[in-house]
CSV table of C-alpha atoms and ligand atoms in Angstrom, one decimal:
chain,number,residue,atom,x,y,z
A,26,UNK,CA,-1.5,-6.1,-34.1
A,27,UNK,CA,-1.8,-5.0,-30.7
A,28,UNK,CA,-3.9,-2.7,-28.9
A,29,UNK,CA,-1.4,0.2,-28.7
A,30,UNK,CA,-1.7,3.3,-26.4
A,31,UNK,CA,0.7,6.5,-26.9
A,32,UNK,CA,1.2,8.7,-24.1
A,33,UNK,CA,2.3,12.0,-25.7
A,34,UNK,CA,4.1,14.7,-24.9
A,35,UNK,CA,4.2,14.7,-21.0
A,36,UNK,CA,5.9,17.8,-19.6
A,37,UNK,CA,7.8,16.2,-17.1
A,38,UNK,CA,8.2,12.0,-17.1
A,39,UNK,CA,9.4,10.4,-14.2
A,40,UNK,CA,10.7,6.8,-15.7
A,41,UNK,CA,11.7,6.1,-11.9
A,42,UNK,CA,14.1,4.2,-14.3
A,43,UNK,CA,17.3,2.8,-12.5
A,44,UNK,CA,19.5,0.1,-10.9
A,45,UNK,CA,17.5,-3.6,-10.0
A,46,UNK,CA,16.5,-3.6,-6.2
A,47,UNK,CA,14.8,-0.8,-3.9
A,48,UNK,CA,16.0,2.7,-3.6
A,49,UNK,CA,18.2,3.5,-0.7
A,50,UNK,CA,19.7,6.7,0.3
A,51,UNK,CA,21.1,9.3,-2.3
A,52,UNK,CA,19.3,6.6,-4.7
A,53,UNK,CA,15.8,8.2,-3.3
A,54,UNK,CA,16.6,11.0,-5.0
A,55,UNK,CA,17.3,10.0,-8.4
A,56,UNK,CA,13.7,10.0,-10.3
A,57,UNK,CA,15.0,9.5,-14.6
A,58,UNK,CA,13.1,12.8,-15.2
A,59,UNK,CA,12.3,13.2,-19.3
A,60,UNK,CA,11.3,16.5,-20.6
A,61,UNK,CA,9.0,16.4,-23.4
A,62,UNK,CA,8.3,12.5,-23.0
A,63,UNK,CA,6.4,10.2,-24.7
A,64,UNK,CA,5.2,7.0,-23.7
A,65,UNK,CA,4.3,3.6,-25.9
A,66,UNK,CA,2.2,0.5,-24.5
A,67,UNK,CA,1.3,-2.5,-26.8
A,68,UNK,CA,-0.9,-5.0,-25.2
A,69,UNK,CA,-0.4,-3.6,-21.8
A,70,UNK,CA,3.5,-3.8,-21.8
A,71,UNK,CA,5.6,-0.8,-21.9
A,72,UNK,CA,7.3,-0.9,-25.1
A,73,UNK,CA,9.0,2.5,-25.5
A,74,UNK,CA,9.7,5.6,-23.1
A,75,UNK,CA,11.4,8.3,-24.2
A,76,UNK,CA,11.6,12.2,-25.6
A,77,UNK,CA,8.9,12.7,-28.2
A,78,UNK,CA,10.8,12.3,-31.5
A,79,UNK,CA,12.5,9.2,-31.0
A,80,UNK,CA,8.5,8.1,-29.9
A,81,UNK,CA,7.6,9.0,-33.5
A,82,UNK,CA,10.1,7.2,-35.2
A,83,UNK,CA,9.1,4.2,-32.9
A,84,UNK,CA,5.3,4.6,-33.7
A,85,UNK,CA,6.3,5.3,-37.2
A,86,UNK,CA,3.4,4.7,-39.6
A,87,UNK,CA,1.6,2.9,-36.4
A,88,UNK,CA,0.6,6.1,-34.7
A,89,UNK,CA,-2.5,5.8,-36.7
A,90,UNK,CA,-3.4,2.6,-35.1
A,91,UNK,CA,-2.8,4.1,-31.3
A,92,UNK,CA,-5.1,5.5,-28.8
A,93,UNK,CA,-3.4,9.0,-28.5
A,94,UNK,CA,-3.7,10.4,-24.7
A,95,UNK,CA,-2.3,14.2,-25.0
A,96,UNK,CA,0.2,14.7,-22.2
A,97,UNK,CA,0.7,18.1,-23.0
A,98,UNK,CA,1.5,20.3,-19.5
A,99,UNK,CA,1.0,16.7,-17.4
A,100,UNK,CA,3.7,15.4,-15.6
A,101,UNK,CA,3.5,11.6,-15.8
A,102,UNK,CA,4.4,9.2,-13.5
A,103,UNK,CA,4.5,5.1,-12.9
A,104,UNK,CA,1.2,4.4,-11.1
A,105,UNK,CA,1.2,4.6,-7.2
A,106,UNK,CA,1.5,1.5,-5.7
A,107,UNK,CA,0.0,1.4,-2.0
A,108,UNK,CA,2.1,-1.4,0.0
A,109,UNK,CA,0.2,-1.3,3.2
A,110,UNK,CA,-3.9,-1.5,3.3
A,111,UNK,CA,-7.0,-2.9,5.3
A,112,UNK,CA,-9.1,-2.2,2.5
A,113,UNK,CA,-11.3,-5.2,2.7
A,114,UNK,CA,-13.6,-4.1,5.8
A,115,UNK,CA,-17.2,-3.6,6.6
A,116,UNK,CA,-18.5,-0.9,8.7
A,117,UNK,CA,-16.9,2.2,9.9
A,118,UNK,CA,-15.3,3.5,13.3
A,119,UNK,CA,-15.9,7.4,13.4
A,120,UNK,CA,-17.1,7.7,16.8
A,121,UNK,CA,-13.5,7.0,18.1
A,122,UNK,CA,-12.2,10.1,16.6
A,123,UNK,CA,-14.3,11.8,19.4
A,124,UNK,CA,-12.7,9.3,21.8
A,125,UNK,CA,-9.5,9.5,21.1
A,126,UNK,CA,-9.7,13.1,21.1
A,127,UNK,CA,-11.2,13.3,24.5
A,128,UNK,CA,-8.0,11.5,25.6
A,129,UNK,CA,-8.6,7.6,25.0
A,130,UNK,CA,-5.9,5.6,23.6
A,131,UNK,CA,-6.2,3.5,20.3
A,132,UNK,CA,-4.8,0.4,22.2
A,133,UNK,CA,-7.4,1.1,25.1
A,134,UNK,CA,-10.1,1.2,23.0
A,135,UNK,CA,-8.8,-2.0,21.5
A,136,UNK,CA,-8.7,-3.4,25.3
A,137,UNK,CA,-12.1,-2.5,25.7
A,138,UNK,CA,-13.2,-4.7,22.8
A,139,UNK,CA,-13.5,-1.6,20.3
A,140,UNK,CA,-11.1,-0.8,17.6
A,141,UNK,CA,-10.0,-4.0,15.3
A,142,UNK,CA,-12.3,-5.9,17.4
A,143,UNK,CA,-15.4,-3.7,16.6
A,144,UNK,CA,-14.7,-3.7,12.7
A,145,UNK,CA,-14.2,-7.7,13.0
A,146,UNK,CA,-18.4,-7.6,14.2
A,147,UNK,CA,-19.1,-5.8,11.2
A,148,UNK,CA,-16.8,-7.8,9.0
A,149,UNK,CA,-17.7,-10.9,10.2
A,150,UNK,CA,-21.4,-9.7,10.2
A,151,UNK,CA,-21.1,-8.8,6.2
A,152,UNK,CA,-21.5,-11.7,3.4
A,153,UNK,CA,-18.7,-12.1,1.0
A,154,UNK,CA,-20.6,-10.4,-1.6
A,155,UNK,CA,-21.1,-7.1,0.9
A,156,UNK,CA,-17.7,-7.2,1.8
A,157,UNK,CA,-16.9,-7.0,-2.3
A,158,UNK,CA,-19.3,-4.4,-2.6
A,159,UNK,CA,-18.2,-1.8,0.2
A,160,UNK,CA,-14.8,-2.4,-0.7
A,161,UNK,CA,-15.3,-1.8,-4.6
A,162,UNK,CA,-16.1,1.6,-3.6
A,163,UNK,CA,-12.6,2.3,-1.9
A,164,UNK,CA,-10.8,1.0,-4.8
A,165,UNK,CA,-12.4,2.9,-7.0
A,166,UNK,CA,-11.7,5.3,-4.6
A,167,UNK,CA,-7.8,4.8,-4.5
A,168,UNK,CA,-7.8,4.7,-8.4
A,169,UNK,CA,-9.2,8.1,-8.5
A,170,UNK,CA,-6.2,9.2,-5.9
A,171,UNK,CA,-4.1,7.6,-8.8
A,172,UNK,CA,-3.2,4.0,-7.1
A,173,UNK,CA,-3.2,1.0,-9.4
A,174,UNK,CA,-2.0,-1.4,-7.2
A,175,UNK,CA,-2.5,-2.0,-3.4
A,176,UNK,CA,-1.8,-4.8,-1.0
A,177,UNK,CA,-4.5,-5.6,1.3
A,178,UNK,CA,-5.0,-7.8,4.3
A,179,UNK,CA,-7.1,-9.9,6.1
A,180,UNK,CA,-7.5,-9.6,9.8
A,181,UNK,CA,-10.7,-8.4,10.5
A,182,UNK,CA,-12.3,-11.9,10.6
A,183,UNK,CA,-10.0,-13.6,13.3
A,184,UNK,CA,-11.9,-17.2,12.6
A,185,UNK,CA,-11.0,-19.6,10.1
A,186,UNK,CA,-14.1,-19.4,8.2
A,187,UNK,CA,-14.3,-15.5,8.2
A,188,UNK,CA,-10.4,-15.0,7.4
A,189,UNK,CA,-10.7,-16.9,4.0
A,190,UNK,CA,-13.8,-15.2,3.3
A,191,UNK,CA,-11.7,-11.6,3.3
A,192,UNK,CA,-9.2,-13.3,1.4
A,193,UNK,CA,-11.5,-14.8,-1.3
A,194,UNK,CA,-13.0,-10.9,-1.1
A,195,UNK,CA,-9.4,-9.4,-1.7
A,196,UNK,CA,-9.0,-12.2,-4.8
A,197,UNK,CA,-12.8,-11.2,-6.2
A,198,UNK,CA,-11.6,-8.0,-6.3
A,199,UNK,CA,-8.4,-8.1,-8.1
A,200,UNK,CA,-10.1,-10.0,-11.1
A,201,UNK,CA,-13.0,-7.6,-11.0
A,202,UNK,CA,-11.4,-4.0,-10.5
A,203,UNK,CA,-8.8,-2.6,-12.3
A,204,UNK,CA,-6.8,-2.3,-9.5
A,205,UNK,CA,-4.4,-5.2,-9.0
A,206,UNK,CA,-4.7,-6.5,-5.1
A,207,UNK,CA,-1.9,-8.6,-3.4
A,208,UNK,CA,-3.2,-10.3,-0.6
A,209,UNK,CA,-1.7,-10.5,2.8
A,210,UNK,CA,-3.0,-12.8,5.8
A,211,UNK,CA,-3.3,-10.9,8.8
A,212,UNK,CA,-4.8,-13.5,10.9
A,213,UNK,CA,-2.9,-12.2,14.1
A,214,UNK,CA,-4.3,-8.7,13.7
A,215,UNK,CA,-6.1,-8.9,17.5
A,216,UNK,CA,-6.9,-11.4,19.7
A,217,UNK,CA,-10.8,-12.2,19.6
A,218,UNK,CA,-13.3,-12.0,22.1
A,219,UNK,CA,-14.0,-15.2,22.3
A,220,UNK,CA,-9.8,-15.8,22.8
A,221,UNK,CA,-9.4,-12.9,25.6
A,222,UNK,CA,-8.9,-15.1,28.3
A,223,UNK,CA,-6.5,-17.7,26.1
A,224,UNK,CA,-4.8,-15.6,23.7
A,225,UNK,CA,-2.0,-18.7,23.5
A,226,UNK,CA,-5.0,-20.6,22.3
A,227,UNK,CA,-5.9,-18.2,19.3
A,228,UNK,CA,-1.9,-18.2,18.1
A,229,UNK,CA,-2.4,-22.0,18.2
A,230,UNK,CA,-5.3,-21.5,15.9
A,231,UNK,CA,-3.8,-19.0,13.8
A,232,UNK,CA,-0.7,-21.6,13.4
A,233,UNK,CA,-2.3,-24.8,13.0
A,234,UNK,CA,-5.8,-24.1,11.4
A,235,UNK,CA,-5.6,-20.7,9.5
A,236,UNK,CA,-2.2,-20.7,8.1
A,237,UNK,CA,-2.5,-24.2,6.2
A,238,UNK,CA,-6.2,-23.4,5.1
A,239,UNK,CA,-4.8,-20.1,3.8
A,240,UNK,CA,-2.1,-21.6,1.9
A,241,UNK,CA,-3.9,-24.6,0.9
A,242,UNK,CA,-6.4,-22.0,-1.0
A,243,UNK,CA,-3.6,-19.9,-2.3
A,244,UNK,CA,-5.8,-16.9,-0.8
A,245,UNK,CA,-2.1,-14.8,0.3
A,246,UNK,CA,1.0,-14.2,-0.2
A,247,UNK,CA,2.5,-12.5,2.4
A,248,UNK,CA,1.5,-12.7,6.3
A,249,UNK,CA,1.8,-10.1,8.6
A,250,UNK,CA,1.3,-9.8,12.0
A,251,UNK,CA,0.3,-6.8,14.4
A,252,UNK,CA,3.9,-7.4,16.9
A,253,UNK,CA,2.9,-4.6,19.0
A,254,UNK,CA,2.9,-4.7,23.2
A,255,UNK,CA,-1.0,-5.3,24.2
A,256,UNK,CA,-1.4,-7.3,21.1
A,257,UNK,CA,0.5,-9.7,19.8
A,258,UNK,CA,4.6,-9.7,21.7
A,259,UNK,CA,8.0,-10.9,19.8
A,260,UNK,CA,7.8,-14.8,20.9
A,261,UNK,CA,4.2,-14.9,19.9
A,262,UNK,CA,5.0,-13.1,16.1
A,263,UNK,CA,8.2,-15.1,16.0
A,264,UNK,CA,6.3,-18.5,16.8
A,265,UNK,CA,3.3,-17.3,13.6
A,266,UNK,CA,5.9,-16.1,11.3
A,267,UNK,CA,8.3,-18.5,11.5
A,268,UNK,CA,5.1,-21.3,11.0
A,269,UNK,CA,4.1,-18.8,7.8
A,270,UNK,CA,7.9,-18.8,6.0
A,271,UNK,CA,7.2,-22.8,6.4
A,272,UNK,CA,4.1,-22.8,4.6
A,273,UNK,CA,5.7,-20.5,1.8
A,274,UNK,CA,4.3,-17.0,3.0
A,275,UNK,CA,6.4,-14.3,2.3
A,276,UNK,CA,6.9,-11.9,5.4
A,277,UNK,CA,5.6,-8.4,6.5
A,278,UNK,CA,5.1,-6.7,10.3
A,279,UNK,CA,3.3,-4.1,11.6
A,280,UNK,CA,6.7,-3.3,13.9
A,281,UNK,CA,6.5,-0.6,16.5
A,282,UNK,CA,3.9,1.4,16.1
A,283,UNK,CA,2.8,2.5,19.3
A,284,UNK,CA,5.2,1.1,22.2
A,285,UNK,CA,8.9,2.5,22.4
A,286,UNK,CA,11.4,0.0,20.9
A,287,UNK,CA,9.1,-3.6,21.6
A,288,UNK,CA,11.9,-4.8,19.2
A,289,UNK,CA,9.4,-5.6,16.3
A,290,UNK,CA,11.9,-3.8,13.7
A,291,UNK,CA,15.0,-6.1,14.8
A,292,UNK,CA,12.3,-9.6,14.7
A,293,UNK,CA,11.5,-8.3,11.4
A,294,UNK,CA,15.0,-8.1,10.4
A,295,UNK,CA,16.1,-11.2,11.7
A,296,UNK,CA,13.2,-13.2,9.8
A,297,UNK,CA,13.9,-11.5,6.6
A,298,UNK,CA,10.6,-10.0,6.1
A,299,UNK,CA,9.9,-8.1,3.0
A,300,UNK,CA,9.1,-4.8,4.9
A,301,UNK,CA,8.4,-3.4,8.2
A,302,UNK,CA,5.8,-1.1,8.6
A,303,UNK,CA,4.9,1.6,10.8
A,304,UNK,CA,8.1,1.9,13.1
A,305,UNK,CA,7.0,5.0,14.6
A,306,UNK,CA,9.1,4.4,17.6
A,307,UNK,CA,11.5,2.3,16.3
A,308,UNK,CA,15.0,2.0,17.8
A,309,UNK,CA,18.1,3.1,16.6
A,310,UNK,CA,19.3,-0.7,16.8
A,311,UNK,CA,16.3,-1.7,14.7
A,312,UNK,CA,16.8,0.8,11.9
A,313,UNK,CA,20.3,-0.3,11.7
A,314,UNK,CA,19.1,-3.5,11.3
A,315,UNK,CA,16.9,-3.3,8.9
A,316,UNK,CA,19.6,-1.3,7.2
A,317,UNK,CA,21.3,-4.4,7.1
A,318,UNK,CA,18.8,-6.9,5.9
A,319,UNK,CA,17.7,-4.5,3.3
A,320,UNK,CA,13.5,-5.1,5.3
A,321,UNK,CA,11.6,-2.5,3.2
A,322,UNK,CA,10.3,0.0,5.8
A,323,UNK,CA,6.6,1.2,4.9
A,324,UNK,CA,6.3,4.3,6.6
A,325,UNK,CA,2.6,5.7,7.0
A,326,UNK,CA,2.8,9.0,8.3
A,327,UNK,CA,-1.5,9.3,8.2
A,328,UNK,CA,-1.6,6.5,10.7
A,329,UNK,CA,0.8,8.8,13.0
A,330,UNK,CA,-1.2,12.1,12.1
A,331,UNK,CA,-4.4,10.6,12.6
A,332,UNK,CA,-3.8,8.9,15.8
A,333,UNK,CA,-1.9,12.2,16.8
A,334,UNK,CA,1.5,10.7,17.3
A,335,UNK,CA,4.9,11.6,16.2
A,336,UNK,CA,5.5,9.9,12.9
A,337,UNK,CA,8.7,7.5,12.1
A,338,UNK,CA,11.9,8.9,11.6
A,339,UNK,CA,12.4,8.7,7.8
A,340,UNK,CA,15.5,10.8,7.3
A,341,UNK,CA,17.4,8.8,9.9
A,342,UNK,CA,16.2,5.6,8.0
A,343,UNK,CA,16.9,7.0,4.9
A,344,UNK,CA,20.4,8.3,5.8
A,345,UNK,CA,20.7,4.6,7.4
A,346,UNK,CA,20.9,3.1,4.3
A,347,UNK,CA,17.0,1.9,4.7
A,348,UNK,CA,14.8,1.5,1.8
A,349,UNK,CA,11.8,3.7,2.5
A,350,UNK,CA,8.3,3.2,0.8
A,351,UNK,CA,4.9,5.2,1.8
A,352,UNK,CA,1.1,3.6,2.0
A,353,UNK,CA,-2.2,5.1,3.2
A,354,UNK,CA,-2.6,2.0,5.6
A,355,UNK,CA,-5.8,2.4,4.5
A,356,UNK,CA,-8.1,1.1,7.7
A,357,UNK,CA,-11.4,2.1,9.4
A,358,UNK,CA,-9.6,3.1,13.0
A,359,UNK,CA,-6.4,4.8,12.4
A,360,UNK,CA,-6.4,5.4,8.8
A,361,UNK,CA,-9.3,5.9,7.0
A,362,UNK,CA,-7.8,7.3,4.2
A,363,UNK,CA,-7.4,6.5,0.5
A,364,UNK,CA,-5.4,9.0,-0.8
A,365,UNK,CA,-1.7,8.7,-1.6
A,366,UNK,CA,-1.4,12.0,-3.1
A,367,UNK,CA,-1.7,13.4,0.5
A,368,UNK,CA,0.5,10.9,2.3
A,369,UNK,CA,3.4,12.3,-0.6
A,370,UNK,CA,2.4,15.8,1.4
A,371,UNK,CA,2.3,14.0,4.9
A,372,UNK,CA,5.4,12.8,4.2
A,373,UNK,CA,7.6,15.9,3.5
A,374,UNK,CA,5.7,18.0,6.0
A,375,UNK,CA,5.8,15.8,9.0
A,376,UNK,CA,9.0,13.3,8.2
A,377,UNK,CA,10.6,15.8,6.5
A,378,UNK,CA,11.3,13.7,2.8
A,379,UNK,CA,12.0,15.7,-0.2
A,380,UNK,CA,9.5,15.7,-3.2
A,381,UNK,CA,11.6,13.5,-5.0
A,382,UNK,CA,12.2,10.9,-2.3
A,383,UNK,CA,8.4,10.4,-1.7
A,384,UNK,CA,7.5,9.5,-5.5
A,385,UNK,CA,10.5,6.9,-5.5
A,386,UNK,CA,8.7,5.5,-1.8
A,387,UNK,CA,5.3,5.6,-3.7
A,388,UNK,CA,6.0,3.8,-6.4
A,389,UNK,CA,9.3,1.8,-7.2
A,390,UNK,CA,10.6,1.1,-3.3
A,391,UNK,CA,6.4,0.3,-2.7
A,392,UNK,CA,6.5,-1.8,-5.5
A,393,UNK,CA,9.4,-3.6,-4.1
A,394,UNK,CA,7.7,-3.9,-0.3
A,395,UNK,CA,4.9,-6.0,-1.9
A,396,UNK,CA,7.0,-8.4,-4.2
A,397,UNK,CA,6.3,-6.6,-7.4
A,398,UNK,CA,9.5,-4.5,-8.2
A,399,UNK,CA,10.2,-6.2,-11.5
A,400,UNK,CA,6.9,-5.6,-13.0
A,401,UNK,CA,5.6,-2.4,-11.7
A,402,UNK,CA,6.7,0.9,-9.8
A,403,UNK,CA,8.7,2.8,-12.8
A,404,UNK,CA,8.6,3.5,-16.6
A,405,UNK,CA,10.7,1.0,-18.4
A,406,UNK,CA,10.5,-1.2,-21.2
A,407,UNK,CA,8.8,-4.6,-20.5
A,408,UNK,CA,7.0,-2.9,-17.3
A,409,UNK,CA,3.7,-3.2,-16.6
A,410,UNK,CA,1.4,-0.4,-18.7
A,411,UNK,CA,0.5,1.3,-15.2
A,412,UNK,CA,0.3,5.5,-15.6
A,413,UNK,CA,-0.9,8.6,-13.6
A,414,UNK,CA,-1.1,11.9,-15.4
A,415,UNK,CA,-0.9,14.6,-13.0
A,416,UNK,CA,-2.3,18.4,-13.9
A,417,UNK,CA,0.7,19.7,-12.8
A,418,UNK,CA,3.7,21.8,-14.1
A,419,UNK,CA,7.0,19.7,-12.5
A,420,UNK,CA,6.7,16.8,-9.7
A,421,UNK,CA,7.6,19.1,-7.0
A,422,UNK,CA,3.7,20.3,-7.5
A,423,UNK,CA,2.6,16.5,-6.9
A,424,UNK,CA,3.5,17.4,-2.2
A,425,UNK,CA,3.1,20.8,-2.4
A,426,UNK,CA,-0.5,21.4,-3.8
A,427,UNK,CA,-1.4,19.7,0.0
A,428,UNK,CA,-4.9,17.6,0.0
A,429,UNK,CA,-5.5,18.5,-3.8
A,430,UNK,CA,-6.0,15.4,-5.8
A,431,UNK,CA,-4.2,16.2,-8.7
A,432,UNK,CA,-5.0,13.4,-10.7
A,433,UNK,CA,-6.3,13.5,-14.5
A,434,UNK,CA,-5.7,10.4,-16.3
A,435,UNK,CA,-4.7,6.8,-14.7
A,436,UNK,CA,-3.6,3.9,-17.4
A,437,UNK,CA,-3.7,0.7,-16.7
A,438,UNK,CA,-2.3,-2.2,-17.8
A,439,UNK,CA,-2.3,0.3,-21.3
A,440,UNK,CA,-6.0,1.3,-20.9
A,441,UNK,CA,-7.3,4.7,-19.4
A,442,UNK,CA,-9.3,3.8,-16.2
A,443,UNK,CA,-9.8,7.4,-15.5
A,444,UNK,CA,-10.0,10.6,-17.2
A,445,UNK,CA,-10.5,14.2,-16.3
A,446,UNK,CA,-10.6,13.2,-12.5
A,447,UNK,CA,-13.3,10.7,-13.4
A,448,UNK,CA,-14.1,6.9,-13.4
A,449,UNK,CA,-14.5,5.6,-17.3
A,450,UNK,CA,-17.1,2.8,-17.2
A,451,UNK,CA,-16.3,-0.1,-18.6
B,532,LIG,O1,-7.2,-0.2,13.7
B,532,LIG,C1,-7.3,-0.9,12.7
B,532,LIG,O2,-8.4,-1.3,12.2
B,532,LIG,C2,-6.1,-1.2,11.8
B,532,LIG,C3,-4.8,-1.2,12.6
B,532,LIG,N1,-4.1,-2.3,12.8
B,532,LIG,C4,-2.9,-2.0,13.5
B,532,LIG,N2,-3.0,-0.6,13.6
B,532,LIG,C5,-4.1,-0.1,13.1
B,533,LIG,ZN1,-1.8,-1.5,9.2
């Protein structure tokens, strides 16, 4: 007999529940809300989801055999799912806040060997057991913010050597934490120092010596690359990317983030990446495009607040046709954030997004921009047994309470991880 969990009696349960394939337009908007529901995992599996009485003739005589977690005034939801991280990263950048708010630019700090470059030092600098060990704390972090799953890339080692040793971090991690980690090579994240005055040099490297020893390890499955004008340009991404779908890599870029319309949104497209992320100043011809190749855009509307930008233009996207999913982009320089629950609130107050469209881009459509849209991101039978009880009386609570965490259970995989707002051991 399994081990069997029974979520009871949630006031409001968002099954998320729907047609295969990421939410797009009036399809944002459609959440499978259950009054009074009820919730059964065996052996980590969603097995039932549904009102409460039809959950008691399920359980039947088993109820006595169940872990019973009260749901009573919660509204449930699938776990968050956070498509778009740097999490794996030593050190810490807070003295560019001051700079960049006496004026500096993120990209010139970059250009003066700060920035990516600076947390690369400290990452490099850090043993793979350090690296673990500060980044343990942010997970457990992000699973108190109610995320039980999170991409996270590489990119802050920029050598051979230093890039697997991330990777090899991000894979410790995902069989130690309870959070599940999919790894993304980010090799072409920045130039290096020692590359500054050959930067065609490093893409060589990145192309012939990182990319095979990545996938001869099986440390990723995605690569991304940082297409952005100062950093890497559209031939240069085009030329790594292209190598990467050789090798197997599924594909992701960071796609116009800070320069108007480089074109990273339309290279994306054309490649057939998986999502495009950022797109802050995105064309119209690229969200069309995108549109059309149905490229998941991960919008992170922190990363535009905190770098005191105008964020993407999600309605436009959304109203394109574009599948839209949200992330913390978690990083040391221009996100050091874990908390989805406020990117939900970023979201609708600076892009505009209803309540209802920023759960579907935090959970099913994220699930989707990561590769993981059959197993995880909604409350359906065979589903992964991932759960966030919220202390809150209807979802609309979830963006309005602004920089509350609301979180008071998180299940996963069937077992509670958290309770009352806190970490339970074990
Ligand atoms: O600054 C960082 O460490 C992360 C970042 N990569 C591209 N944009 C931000
Ligand atoms: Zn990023």
């Amino acid at each position: 007999m399994g081990q069997i969990t029974y979520v009871k009696s949630a006031s409001q349960l968002i099954c998320m529940d729907g047609e295969g394939g990421p939410r797009t337009g009036r399809g944002m908007s459609r959440l499978g809300i259950i009054a009074s529901g009820s919730v059964v995992i065996e052996d980590g599996i969603i097995v039932f989801a549904g009102s409460d009485a039809l959950a008691e003739q399920y359980l039947s005589r088993r109820q006595s055999e169940a872990e019973i977690v009260d749901a009573r005034g919660k509204v449930v939801t699938p776990g968050l799912v956070d498509p778009h991280t740097h999490a794996i990263f030593a050190g810490s950048r807070e003295n560019e806040l001051e700079l960049r708010l006496q004026g500096v630019k993120y990209i010139d700090i970059l250009k003066r060997g700060g920035g990516i470059l600076n947390t690369a030092r400290s990452t490099r600098e850090a043993a793979e057991e350090e690296l673990v060990r500060q980044s343990r704390l942010r997970l457990d972090r992000f699973l108190l913010h109610g995320v039980t799953t999170i991409e996270a890339k590489s990119g802050y080692g920029l050598t051979v050597q230093d890039e697997l040793k991330q990777l090899r971090a991000a894979r410790a991690l995902n069989e130690l934490h309870p959070i599940d980690v999919v790894p993304t090579f980010m090799g072409a994240h920045a130039v290096p120092e020692e590359y500054r005055n050959n930067p065609e040099g490093y893409v060589d490297l990145v192309v012939n010596e990182m990319l095979p020893a990545v996938a001869e390890y099986g440390l990723a499955e995605y690569c991304d690359v940082f297409c952005e004008q100062g950093v890497f340009n559209t031939a240069q991404s085009r030329r790594i990317l292209e190598a990467a779908g050789g090798l197997g890599f599924k594909l992701k870029l960071h796609a116009d983030e800070i320069a108007e319309g480089f074109g990273g949104a339309e290279l994306a497209a054309e490649l057939g990446a998986v999502s495009a992320e950022h797109l802050l100043k995105a064309s119209a011809e690229g969200v069309q495009a995108l549109a059309k190749s149905g490229t998941v855009a991960v919008l992170l509307p922190g990363t535009a607040l905190f770098l005191m930008e105008r964020p993407a233009a999600a309605r436009s996207m959304i109203e394109a046709g574009v599948p839209v999913a949200l992330s913390t982009d978690c990083n040391p320089g221009s996100s050091p954030t874990v908390s989805m629950p406020f990117i939900l609130s970023a979201a609708c107050l600076t892009m505009r997004m209803t309540p209802a469209e920023v759960l579907t881009a935090s959970t099913i459509n994220a699930a989707y921009a990561i590769g993981r849209g059959e197993k995880i991101g909604s409350i359906e039978i065979g589903k992964q047994g991932d759960l966030v009880l919220f202390d809150a009386d209807n979802y609309r609570q979830l963006p309005y309470y602004y920089g509350m965490n609301l979180v008071h259970t998180v299940i996963k995989k069937g077992r509670v991880v958290v309770k009352g707002g806190v970490l339970v051991d074990g």
